[in-house]
Amino acid sequence: MRIEPGRIPRFLRLRNGRVERKLRERTERVARIGAQEAPGTMSRYIDWHIGQGPRGLEGVITCDHPATLYVLNGTRPHLIRPRRRNGVLRFEVGGEVV
């Protein structure tokens, strides 16, 4: 039996090979967790794919929601004003209207 060291990594990195399948499973799982943790409708904007990067295969998770950066990085303290003229803010916390 002869083992060629360069062939093993190439074999593992074949399209739909073991490494890609594992990477696909892990990327999908992380994207699913992100969708579960995302506020409001943001989970609908989360997508993932496996692509070829500069150092081989990579799993990429994206979110195209307009407020993504605000959720990830936060915002400076600011006033929140009601949209309607009645001067009252209304929102839900734990399923109850506040």
PDB file of N, CA, C and O in Angstrom, residues 91-98:
ATOM      1  N   PHE A  91     -46.301  48.129  22.617  1.00  0.00           N
ATOM      2  CA  PHE A  91     -45.509  47.019  22.107  1.00  0.00           C
ATOM      3  C   PHE A  91     -45.769  45.805  22.966  1.00  0.00           C
ATOM      4  O   PHE A  91     -46.417  45.894  24.015  1.00  0.00           O
ATOM      5  N   GLU A  92     -45.285  44.640  22.529  1.00  0.00           N
ATOM      6  CA  GLU A  92     -45.496  43.402  23.271  1.00  0.00           C
ATOM      7  C   GLU A  92     -44.213  42.952  23.950  1.00  0.00           C
ATOM      8  O   GLU A  92     -43.133  43.024  23.364  1.00  0.00           O
ATOM      9  N   VAL A  93     -44.352  42.516  25.196  1.00  0.00           N
ATOM     10  CA  VAL A  93     -43.241  41.938  25.957  1.00  0.00           C
ATOM     11  C   VAL A  93     -43.741  40.643  26.562  1.00  0.00           C
ATOM     12  O   VAL A  93     -44.696  40.643  27.338  1.00  0.00           O
ATOM     13  N   GLY A  94     -43.120  39.547  26.181  1.00  0.00           N
ATOM     14  CA  GLY A  94     -43.519  38.240  26.713  1.00  0.00           C
ATOM     15  C   GLY A  94     -44.978  37.902  26.383  1.00  0.00           C
ATOM     16  O   GLY A  94     -45.641  37.269  27.173  1.00  0.00           O
ATOM     17  N   GLY A  95     -45.468  38.366  25.243  1.00  0.00           N
ATOM     18  CA  GLY A  95     -46.841  38.060  24.833  1.00  0.00           C
ATOM     19  C   GLY A  95     -47.876  39.007  25.392  1.00  0.00           C
ATOM     20  O   GLY A  95     -49.051  38.894  25.079  1.00  0.00           O
ATOM     21  N   GLU A  96     -47.476  39.946  26.245  1.00  0.00           N
ATOM     22  CA  GLU A  96     -48.422  40.904  26.827  1.00  0.00           C
ATOM     23  C   GLU A  96     -48.203  42.276  26.219  1.00  0.00           C
ATOM     24  O   GLU A  96     -47.085  42.704  25.968  1.00  0.00           O
ATOM     25  N   VAL A  97     -49.303  42.980  25.989  1.00  0.00           N
ATOM     26  CA  VAL A  97     -49.242  44.331  25.434  1.00  0.00           C
ATOM     27  C   VAL A  97     -48.884  45.299  26.559  1.00  0.00           C
ATOM     28  O   VAL A  97     -49.485  45.301  27.622  1.00  0.00           O
ATOM     29  N   VAL A  98     -47.906  46.137  26.304  1.00  0.00           N
ATOM     30  CA  VAL A  98     -47.451  47.130  27.283  1.00  0.00           C
ATOM     31  C   VAL A  98     -47.692  48.516  26.700  1.00  0.00           C
ATOM     32  O   VAL A  98     -47.434  48.764  25.551  1.00  0.00           O
TER      33      VAL A  98
END
